[in-house]
mmCIF file of C-alpha atoms and ligand atoms in Angstrom:
data_model
loop_
_atom_site.group_PDB
_atom_site.id
_atom_site.type_symbol
_atom_site.label_atom_id
_atom_site.label_comp_id
_atom_site.label_asym_id
_atom_site.label_seq_id
_atom_site.Cartn_x
_atom_site.Cartn_y
_atom_site.Cartn_z
ATOM 1 C CA MET A 1 -1.174 -18.688 9.826
ATOM 2 C CA ASN A 2 -1.908 -19.208 6.175
ATOM 3 C CA SER A 3 -5.471 -16.773 5.594
ATOM 4 C CA ILE A 4 -7.326 -14.699 7.970
ATOM 5 C CA VAL A 5 -10.374 -12.976 6.919
ATOM 6 C CA LEU A 6 -12.005 -10.744 8.625
ATOM 7 C CA ARG A 7 -15.689 -11.916 7.738
ATOM 8 C CA ASP A 8 -18.706 -9.723 6.850
ATOM 9 C CA ILE A 9 -17.529 -6.811 9.581
ATOM 10 C CA SER A 10 -19.416 -4.266 10.950
ATOM 11 C CA VAL A 11 -18.814 -1.675 13.777
ATOM 12 C CA ARG A 12 -21.741 1.101 15.147
ATOM 13 C CA PHE A 13 -20.615 3.814 17.693
ATOM 14 C CA GLY A 14 -23.687 5.202 18.754
ATOM 15 C CA ASN A 15 -25.568 5.814 15.409
ATOM 16 C CA VAL A 16 -22.310 5.663 13.229
ATOM 17 C CA ASP A 17 -21.740 2.627 11.291
ATOM 18 C CA ALA A 18 -18.076 2.696 11.242
ATOM 19 C CA LEU A 19 -18.059 -0.644 9.457
ATOM 20 C CA ARG A 20 -20.292 -1.494 7.333
ATOM 21 C CA GLY A 21 -19.967 -5.983 6.545
ATOM 22 C CA VAL A 22 -17.131 -5.392 5.189
ATOM 23 C CA THR A 23 -14.695 -8.788 4.102
ATOM 24 C CA VAL A 24 -11.137 -8.791 4.163
ATOM 25 C CA GLU A 25 -8.747 -11.424 3.295
ATOM 26 C CA LEU A 26 -5.334 -12.039 4.202
ATOM 27 C CA ARG A 27 -2.969 -14.916 2.522
ATOM 28 C CA ARG A 28 0.305 -15.744 3.042
ATOM 29 C CA GLY A 29 2.966 -14.084 1.116
ATOM 30 C CA GLU A 30 0.943 -11.329 0.061
ATOM 31 C CA VAL A 31 0.765 -8.019 1.101
ATOM 32 C CA VAL A 32 -2.530 -6.159 1.001
ATOM 33 C CA MET A 33 -2.894 -2.681 1.102
ATOM 34 C CA MET A 34 -6.404 -0.664 2.631
ATOM 35 C CA VAL A 35 -6.845 2.902 1.386
ATOM 36 C CA GLY A 36 -10.032 5.128 1.876
ATOM 37 C CA PRO A 37 -10.837 8.503 2.936
ATOM 38 C CA ASN A 38 -10.622 9.659 6.003
ATOM 39 C CA GLY A 39 -13.338 7.849 8.105
ATOM 40 C CA ALA A 40 -13.927 5.481 5.308
ATOM 41 C CA GLY A 41 -12.960 2.991 8.821
ATOM 42 C CA LYS A 42 -9.700 1.732 7.918
ATOM 43 C CA SER A 43 -8.994 2.341 11.252
ATOM 44 C CA THR A 44 -11.361 0.564 13.001
ATOM 45 C CA LEU A 45 -11.107 -2.219 10.990
ATOM 46 C CA THR A 46 -7.564 -2.367 12.282
ATOM 47 C CA ARG A 47 -8.167 -1.798 15.895
ATOM 48 C CA VAL A 48 -10.946 -5.226 15.100
ATOM 49 C CA LEU A 49 -7.677 -6.719 14.009
ATOM 50 C CA LEU A 50 -5.851 -5.775 16.842
ATOM 51 C CA GLY A 51 -9.055 -6.435 19.559
ATOM 52 C CA LEU A 52 -8.789 -3.233 20.856
ATOM 53 C CA ILE A 53 -12.860 -3.003 20.002
ATOM 54 C CA GLN A 54 -15.334 -5.771 19.221
ATOM 55 C CA PRO A 55 -17.123 -5.876 16.141
ATOM 56 C CA THR A 56 -21.336 -5.064 15.902
ATOM 57 C CA ALA A 57 -21.373 -8.423 13.777
ATOM 58 C CA GLY A 58 -19.126 -10.760 11.897
ATOM 59 C CA SER A 59 -16.264 -13.436 12.510
ATOM 60 C CA LEU A 60 -12.552 -13.629 12.538
ATOM 61 C CA VAL A 61 -11.712 -16.869 10.209
ATOM 62 C CA VAL A 62 -8.000 -17.905 10.604
ATOM 63 C CA ASP A 63 -6.964 -20.889 8.746
ATOM 64 C CA GLY A 64 -10.913 -21.541 7.385
ATOM 65 C CA ARG A 65 -11.573 -21.765 11.546
ATOM 66 C CA ALA A 66 -14.100 -19.722 13.599
ATOM 67 C CA ALA A 67 -11.772 -17.314 15.700
ATOM 68 C CA THR A 68 -10.955 -14.724 18.542
ATOM 69 C CA VAL A 69 -8.582 -11.945 18.936
ATOM 70 C CA ASP A 70 -6.683 -13.669 22.087
ATOM 71 C CA ASN A 71 -3.270 -13.648 23.548
ATOM 72 C CA THR A 72 -2.662 -16.777 21.359
ATOM 73 C CA PHE A 73 -3.435 -14.636 18.782
ATOM 74 C CA LYS A 74 -2.249 -11.258 19.882
ATOM 75 C CA ARG A 75 1.121 -12.486 19.588
ATOM 76 C CA GLU A 76 1.455 -13.098 16.267
ATOM 77 C CA LEU A 77 1.102 -9.559 15.342
ATOM 78 C CA GLY A 78 3.054 -7.012 14.699
ATOM 79 C CA TYR A 79 2.146 -3.596 14.664
ATOM 80 C CA LEU A 80 3.260 -0.298 13.712
ATOM 81 C CA PRO A 81 0.642 2.458 15.083
ATOM 82 C CA GLU A 82 -0.104 6.027 12.500
ATOM 83 C CA ALA A 83 1.319 7.983 15.309
ATOM 84 C CA VAL A 84 4.573 6.074 17.237
ATOM 85 C CA ALA A 85 5.325 7.778 20.401
ATOM 86 C CA PHE A 86 7.659 6.786 22.680
ATOM 87 C CA SER A 87 9.515 7.544 26.139
ATOM 88 C CA ASP A 88 11.664 10.701 25.170
ATOM 89 C CA ASN A 89 14.206 10.344 27.955
ATOM 90 C CA LEU A 90 14.784 6.294 26.687
ATOM 91 C CA SER A 91 17.894 5.263 24.026
ATOM 92 C CA GLY A 92 16.107 4.275 21.150
ATOM 93 C CA ARG A 93 18.352 0.327 22.543
ATOM 94 C CA GLN A 94 16.380 1.093 25.717
ATOM 95 C CA VAL A 95 13.176 1.252 24.347
ATOM 96 C CA LEU A 96 12.999 -1.697 22.414
ATOM 97 C CA ARG A 97 14.562 -4.173 25.428
ATOM 98 C CA PHE A 98 11.690 -2.533 27.035
ATOM 99 C CA PHE A 99 9.300 -4.098 24.667
ATOM 100 C CA ALA A 100 11.270 -7.192 24.017
ATOM 101 C CA ARG A 101 10.717 -8.019 27.744
ATOM 102 C CA ALA A 102 7.830 -7.516 27.636
ATOM 103 C CA ARG A 103 7.465 -10.460 24.977
ATOM 104 C CA GLY A 104 10.369 -12.403 26.466
ATOM 105 C CA ILE A 105 12.935 -11.764 23.263
ATOM 106 C CA GLY A 106 16.434 -11.842 23.962
ATOM 107 C CA ARG A 107 19.227 -8.550 23.630
ATOM 108 C CA ARG A 108 20.479 -10.612 20.736
ATOM 109 C CA GLU A 109 16.997 -10.080 18.474
ATOM 110 C CA VAL A 110 17.039 -6.525 19.778
ATOM 111 C CA ASP A 111 19.854 -5.417 18.169
ATOM 112 C CA ALA A 112 18.878 -7.173 15.078
ATOM 113 C CA ALA A 113 15.934 -5.057 14.911
ATOM 114 C CA LEU A 114 17.793 -2.564 15.134
ATOM 115 C CA ALA A 115 19.748 -3.009 12.676
ATOM 116 C CA ARG A 116 17.340 -4.363 9.792
ATOM 117 C CA VAL A 117 16.694 -0.814 10.257
ATOM 118 C CA SER A 118 19.334 0.774 10.434
ATOM 119 C CA LEU A 119 19.028 2.514 13.902
ATOM 120 C CA SER A 120 22.276 0.878 15.314
ATOM 121 C CA ALA A 121 24.781 3.823 15.060
ATOM 122 C CA ALA A 122 21.920 5.734 16.971
ATOM 123 C CA ALA A 123 20.773 2.913 19.513
ATOM 124 C CA GLN A 124 22.680 4.207 22.604
ATOM 125 C CA ARG A 125 21.411 8.334 22.219
ATOM 126 C CA ALA A 126 18.059 9.065 23.609
ATOM 127 C CA VAL A 127 15.038 9.529 21.675
ATOM 128 C CA ARG A 128 14.643 13.064 22.520
ATOM 129 C CA GLY A 129 17.395 13.745 19.099
ATOM 130 C CA TYR A 130 15.669 11.631 17.019
ATOM 131 C CA SER A 131 14.045 13.346 13.627
ATOM 132 C CA LYS A 132 10.976 12.651 12.749
ATOM 133 C CA GLY A 133 11.801 9.587 10.272
ATOM 134 C CA MET A 134 14.364 7.668 12.950
ATOM 135 C CA ARG A 135 11.027 7.890 15.504
ATOM 136 C CA GLN A 136 9.305 5.865 12.272
ATOM 137 C CA ARG A 137 12.430 3.439 11.990
ATOM 138 C CA LEU A 138 12.258 2.353 15.772
ATOM 139 C CA GLY A 139 8.542 2.058 14.868
ATOM 140 C CA LEU A 140 9.463 -0.528 12.523
ATOM 141 C CA ALA A 141 11.623 -2.244 14.740
ATOM 142 C CA VAL A 142 9.504 -2.444 17.410
ATOM 143 C CA ALA A 143 7.038 -3.993 14.814
ATOM 144 C CA ILE A 144 9.243 -7.060 13.414
ATOM 145 C CA LEU A 145 11.055 -7.055 16.758
ATOM 146 C CA ALA A 146 9.344 -10.405 17.327
ATOM 147 C CA GLN A 147 9.259 -11.678 13.191
ATOM 148 C CA PRO A 148 5.297 -11.541 13.640
ATOM 149 C CA PRO A 149 3.200 -13.450 10.880
ATOM 150 C CA LEU A 150 0.937 -10.256 10.328
ATOM 151 C CA LEU A 151 2.707 -7.345 10.098
ATOM 152 C CA ILE A 152 0.075 -4.407 10.432
ATOM 153 C CA LEU A 153 1.738 -1.477 9.353
ATOM 154 C CA ASP A 154 -0.666 2.089 9.478
ATOM 155 C CA GLU A 155 0.417 5.369 7.398
ATOM 156 C CA PRO A 156 4.016 3.384 7.227
ATOM 157 C CA THR A 157 5.725 6.131 5.304
ATOM 158 C CA GLY A 158 4.753 8.974 7.340
ATOM 159 C CA GLY A 159 8.041 11.102 8.068
ATOM 160 C CA LEU A 160 10.746 8.672 6.009
ATOM 161 C CA ASP A 161 12.646 10.424 4.010
ATOM 162 C CA GLY A 162 13.695 8.039 0.843
ATOM 163 C CA GLU A 163 15.174 5.647 2.150
ATOM 164 C CA GLY A 164 13.378 5.032 4.874
ATOM 165 C CA VAL A 165 10.890 4.470 2.268
ATOM 166 C CA ALA A 166 13.447 1.737 0.740
ATOM 167 C CA LEU A 167 13.930 0.037 3.616
ATOM 168 C CA LEU A 168 10.346 0.301 4.524
ATOM 169 C CA ALA A 169 9.610 -1.472 0.961
ATOM 170 C CA SER A 170 12.832 -4.096 1.863
ATOM 171 C CA LEU A 171 11.068 -5.244 5.265
ATOM 172 C CA ILE A 172 7.370 -5.512 3.601
ATOM 173 C CA GLU A 173 9.104 -7.729 0.893
ATOM 174 C CA GLU A 174 11.070 -9.465 2.982
ATOM 175 C CA TRP A 175 8.239 -10.256 5.059
ATOM 176 C CA ARG A 176 6.193 -11.200 1.353
ATOM 177 C CA THR A 177 8.955 -14.044 0.357
ATOM 178 C CA ALA A 178 9.628 -15.026 3.651
ATOM 179 C CA GLY A 179 5.185 -15.892 3.120
ATOM 180 C CA ARG A 180 4.527 -13.688 5.924
ATOM 181 C CA MET A 181 1.290 -11.364 5.830
ATOM 182 C CA VAL A 182 1.187 -7.890 5.330
ATOM 183 C CA LEU A 183 -1.889 -5.056 6.131
ATOM 184 C CA LEU A 184 -0.761 -2.166 5.637
ATOM 185 C CA SER A 185 -3.296 1.114 5.145
ATOM 186 C CA SER A 186 -1.486 4.425 3.283
ATOM 187 C CA HIS A 187 -2.050 7.588 1.576
ATOM 188 C CA HIS A 188 0.578 7.516 -0.671
ATOM 189 C CA LEU A 189 -0.053 4.448 -3.187
ATOM 190 C CA ASP A 190 2.279 5.080 -5.827
ATOM 191 C CA VAL A 191 4.828 4.966 -3.163
ATOM 192 C CA LEU A 192 4.493 1.419 -2.227
ATOM 193 C CA GLU A 193 2.947 -0.080 -5.692
ATOM 194 C CA GLN A 194 5.524 -2.525 -6.220
ATOM 195 C CA GLN A 195 4.594 -3.966 -2.960
ATOM 196 C CA VAL A 196 1.138 -4.641 -2.874
ATOM 197 C CA ASP A 197 -0.872 -7.263 -4.096
ATOM 198 C CA ARG A 198 -3.956 -6.264 -3.140
ATOM 199 C CA MET A 199 -5.857 -3.173 -2.503
ATOM 200 C CA VAL A 200 -8.678 -2.509 -0.262
ATOM 201 C CA VAL A 201 -11.077 0.173 -0.988
ATOM 202 C CA LEU A 202 -13.104 1.800 1.810
ATOM 203 C CA ARG A 203 -15.370 4.408 1.723
ATOM 204 C CA GLN A 204 -17.726 5.649 4.804
ATOM 205 C CA GLY A 205 -18.088 2.418 6.108
ATOM 206 C CA LYS A 206 -18.075 -0.355 3.639
ATOM 207 C CA LEU A 207 -15.690 -1.983 0.767
ATOM 208 C CA ILE A 208 -15.846 0.195 -2.159
ATOM 209 C CA ALA A 209 -13.413 -2.209 -4.140
ATOM 210 C CA ALA A 210 -11.116 -5.312 -3.942
ATOM 211 C CA GLY A 211 -8.595 -6.691 -6.330
ATOM 212 C CA THR A 212 -4.732 -6.326 -7.594
ATOM 213 C CA PRO A 213 -3.442 -3.144 -9.051
ATOM 214 C CA ARG A 214 -4.052 -4.365 -12.515
ATOM 215 C CA GLN A 215 -7.396 -5.387 -11.598
ATOM 216 C CA LEU A 216 -8.422 -2.415 -10.386
ATOM 217 C CA ARG A 217 -7.130 -0.697 -12.959
ATOM 218 C CA GLU A 218 -8.844 -3.428 -15.889
ATOM 219 C CA ARG A 219 -12.458 -1.500 -14.019
ATOM 220 C CA VAL A 220 -11.445 1.830 -14.186
ATOM 221 C CA ALA A 221 -10.269 1.545 -17.602
ATOM 222 C CA LEU A 222 -8.174 4.924 -17.335
ATOM 223 C CA ARG A 223 -6.585 6.161 -20.457
ATOM 224 C CA HIS A 224 -2.993 5.020 -20.841
ATOM 225 C CA GLN A 225 0.235 7.452 -21.739
ATOM 226 C CA VAL A 226 1.970 5.450 -24.748
ATOM 227 C CA THR A 227 4.905 7.814 -25.776
ATOM 228 C CA PHE A 228 6.708 7.432 -28.950
ATOM 229 C CA ALA A 229 10.918 8.560 -29.885
ATOM 230 C CA LEU A 230 11.171 10.033 -32.958
ATOM 231 C CA THR A 231 13.943 10.880 -34.940
ATOM 232 C CA SER A 232 14.458 14.416 -35.156
ATOM 233 C CA SER A 233 15.150 14.103 -39.423
ATOM 234 C CA HIS A 234 11.166 13.324 -40.592
ATOM 235 C CA GLY A 235 10.438 16.794 -39.724
ATOM 236 C CA ALA A 236 7.280 17.018 -42.416
ATOM 237 C CA SER A 237 6.234 13.847 -41.440
ATOM 238 C CA HIS A 238 5.489 14.758 -37.918
ATOM 239 C CA ASP A 239 2.322 16.770 -38.512
ATOM 240 C CA ASP A 240 0.857 13.233 -40.166
ATOM 241 C CA TYR A 241 1.731 11.696 -37.184
ATOM 242 C CA ALA A 242 0.443 13.754 -34.905
ATOM 243 C CA ALA A 243 -2.634 13.429 -37.091
ATOM 244 C CA ALA A 244 -2.393 9.475 -37.648
ATOM 245 C CA LEU A 245 -2.163 9.201 -33.128
ATOM 246 C CA GLY A 246 -4.698 11.731 -32.368
ATOM 247 C CA GLN A 247 -7.429 9.394 -33.466
ATOM 248 C CA PHE A 248 -6.782 6.942 -30.325
ATOM 249 C CA GLY A 249 -6.377 10.321 -28.189
ATOM 250 C CA PRO A 250 -5.025 14.006 -26.814
ATOM 251 C CA VAL A 251 -1.587 13.958 -28.229
ATOM 252 C CA THR A 252 1.526 16.522 -27.192
ATOM 253 C CA THR A 253 4.385 17.052 -29.046
ATOM 254 C CA GLN A 254 7.750 17.508 -28.044
ATOM 255 C CA THR A 255 10.665 17.208 -30.852
ATOM 256 C CA ASP A 256 11.546 14.308 -30.461
ATOM 257 C CA GLN A 257 8.716 12.151 -29.439
ATOM 258 C CA MET A 258 5.419 12.186 -28.968
ATOM 259 C CA THR A 259 2.846 11.394 -26.414
ATOM 260 C CA VAL A 260 -0.803 10.287 -26.726
ATOM 261 C CA GLU A 261 -3.553 8.598 -24.508
ATOM 262 C CA VAL A 262 -5.480 5.902 -24.606
ATOM 263 C CA LEU A 263 -7.942 3.581 -23.259
ATOM 264 C CA PRO A 264 -6.613 0.674 -22.642
ATOM 265 C CA GLU A 265 -8.766 -1.283 -25.463
ATOM 266 C CA ARG A 266 -7.175 0.281 -27.827
ATOM 267 C CA MET A 267 -3.262 -0.051 -26.874
ATOM 268 C CA LEU A 268 -2.326 -3.030 -29.359
ATOM 269 C CA GLU A 269 -4.214 -1.099 -32.341
ATOM 270 C CA VAL A 270 -2.150 2.005 -32.304
ATOM 271 C CA THR A 271 1.076 0.485 -32.700
ATOM 272 C CA SER A 272 -0.948 -0.576 -35.987
ATOM 273 C CA ILE A 273 -0.493 2.745 -37.601
ATOM 274 C CA HIS A 274 3.637 2.743 -38.069
ATOM 275 C CA PRO A 275 3.998 0.845 -41.357
ATOM 276 C CA ARG A 276 3.013 3.779 -42.738
ATOM 277 C CA PHE A 277 6.107 6.020 -41.103
ATOM 278 C CA PRO A 278 9.039 3.430 -41.788
ATOM 279 C CA GLY A 279 11.952 4.444 -39.755
ATOM 280 C CA LEU A 280 10.380 7.238 -37.689
ATOM 281 C CA VAL A 281 9.897 5.492 -34.937
ATOM 282 C CA THR A 282 12.882 4.674 -32.759
ATOM 283 C CA GLY A 283 11.163 4.104 -29.405
ATOM 284 C CA LEU A 284 7.699 3.150 -27.421
ATOM 285 C CA ALA A 285 7.026 3.460 -23.482
ATOM 286 C CA VAL A 286 3.600 3.316 -21.760
ATOM 287 C CA GLU A 287 2.946 4.182 -18.673
ATOM 288 C CA PRO A 288 -0.168 3.029 -17.163
ATOM 289 C CA PRO A 289 -2.540 4.864 -14.739
ATOM 290 C CA SER A 290 -0.694 5.682 -11.022
ATOM 291 C CA LEU A 291 -2.590 3.711 -8.062
ATOM 292 C CA GLU A 292 -3.760 7.655 -7.107
ATOM 293 C CA MET A 293 -5.914 7.865 -9.783
ATOM 294 C CA VAL A 294 -7.588 4.755 -9.948
ATOM 295 C CA TYR A 295 -7.968 4.829 -6.273
ATOM 296 C CA ARG A 296 -9.831 8.209 -6.885
ATOM 297 C CA ARG A 297 -12.095 7.164 -9.922
ATOM 298 C CA LEU A 298 -13.331 4.094 -7.827
ATOM 299 C CA LEU A 299 -14.173 6.812 -5.440
ATOM 300 C CA ALA A 300 -15.968 9.123 -8.320
ATOM 301 C CA GLU A 301 -17.391 6.115 -9.604
ATOM 302 C CA GLU A 302 -18.603 5.573 -6.233
ATOM 303 C CA THR A 303 -20.507 8.482 -5.756
ATOM 304 C CA GLN A 304 -21.802 9.004 -8.948
ATOM 305 C CA PRO A 305 -25.824 7.863 -8.284
HETATM 306 P P1 LIG B 1 -10.281 5.918 8.969
HETATM 307 O O1 LIG B 1 -9.319 5.351 9.353
HETATM 308 O O2 LIG B 1 -10.393 5.619 7.416
HETATM 309 O O3 LIG B 1 -10.264 7.745 8.890
HETATM 310 P P2 LIG B 1 -11.574 5.355 11.096
HETATM 311 O O4 LIG B 1 -11.892 3.966 11.491
HETATM 312 O O5 LIG B 1 -10.970 5.933 12.573
HETATM 313 O O6 LIG B 1 -11.642 6.119 9.853
HETATM 314 O O7 LIG B 1 -13.719 6.237 11.548
HETATM 315 C C1 LIG B 1 -14.499 5.695 10.770
HETATM 316 C C2 LIG B 1 -15.343 6.498 11.841
HETATM 317 O O8 LIG B 1 -16.061 5.433 12.202
HETATM 318 C C3 LIG B 1 -15.972 7.688 11.618
HETATM 319 O O9 LIG B 1 -17.397 8.155 11.207
HETATM 320 C C4 LIG B 1 -15.476 7.820 12.761
HETATM 321 O O10 LIG B 1 -15.691 9.434 13.025
HETATM 322 C C5 LIG B 1 -16.201 7.022 13.219
HETATM 323 N N1 LIG B 1 -15.326 6.173 14.818
HETATM 324 C C6 LIG B 1 -14.293 5.589 14.559
HETATM 325 N N2 LIG B 1 -14.105 5.731 15.977
HETATM 326 C C7 LIG B 1 -14.705 5.995 16.941
HETATM 327 C C8 LIG B 1 -15.146 5.976 18.398
HETATM 328 N N3 LIG B 1 -13.800 5.322 19.356
HETATM 329 N N4 LIG B 1 -16.626 6.964 18.910
HETATM 330 C C9 LIG B 1 -17.008 7.079 17.942
HETATM 331 N N5 LIG B 1 -17.008 7.442 16.751
HETATM 332 C C10 LIG B 1 -15.852 6.984 16.113
#
């Protein structure tokens, strides 16, 4: 599978338009993150892809050809639902074996999946005693069991601690490197930013923005925080320097550093003042606006008349 396109998908529940002509493309070796407020249509789009609901209009196109979500297609999918629920009395390994048997997968793969999510040591224990994070890892193990070409992760960071998030990030990276596809939805945009190739932003059933994190940052053109490290021996010139930086945006001053908030188009210009302050600046760090901020701005733009 090289590409999957959900083309012009509309879904209507009674008089609610859950999706209105949404197109999302998934490509080999790419991680797509779906974001949007509650009710935006993310779950509905996922359920269309899983074949759980039939769209009112629109089509599925796989490798350029019209396709249906039949059993052959479903075998290509691995899915982590938002709320994972397992039989509490079974052990982690028994849970995985249950799913493995249903898909004709052997014990070796079960053990490999348990190891991949660092649950080998707890594999014999009843799920009843698992923490939320361990249940989430078990859910991930189920999703990756068949090494599916498309991994669909609904709110995968839920319940995971720092180590769990790192594990999730490495799994996503593994899928991308292997030339597979990942579609994830998340409310924690910044946690997985490094793993995301493209973002699609939904709101009230409509696609309001799509692109790489960089493209979306460019589109909203929010200020970047530029921090200059300063030598402390130039006390007198600090005020002049703060004034010079001030022409680019709001300045925050600390003993040995100053931060100025600069619009992207003036980023290069801001360094041009430095010949006037020889020896003052010893370092530079640029922090772009977080994806969360970019997302909020995109939503705000959309609500303006
Ligand atoms: P999200 O996952 O982004 O929070 P959903 O896809 O769950 O959004 O919901 C999109 C819209 O469709 C919401 O208005 C929701 O109330 C409605 N909706 C979702 N599923 C159903 C359903 N089975 N019956 C009726 N309305 C539904």
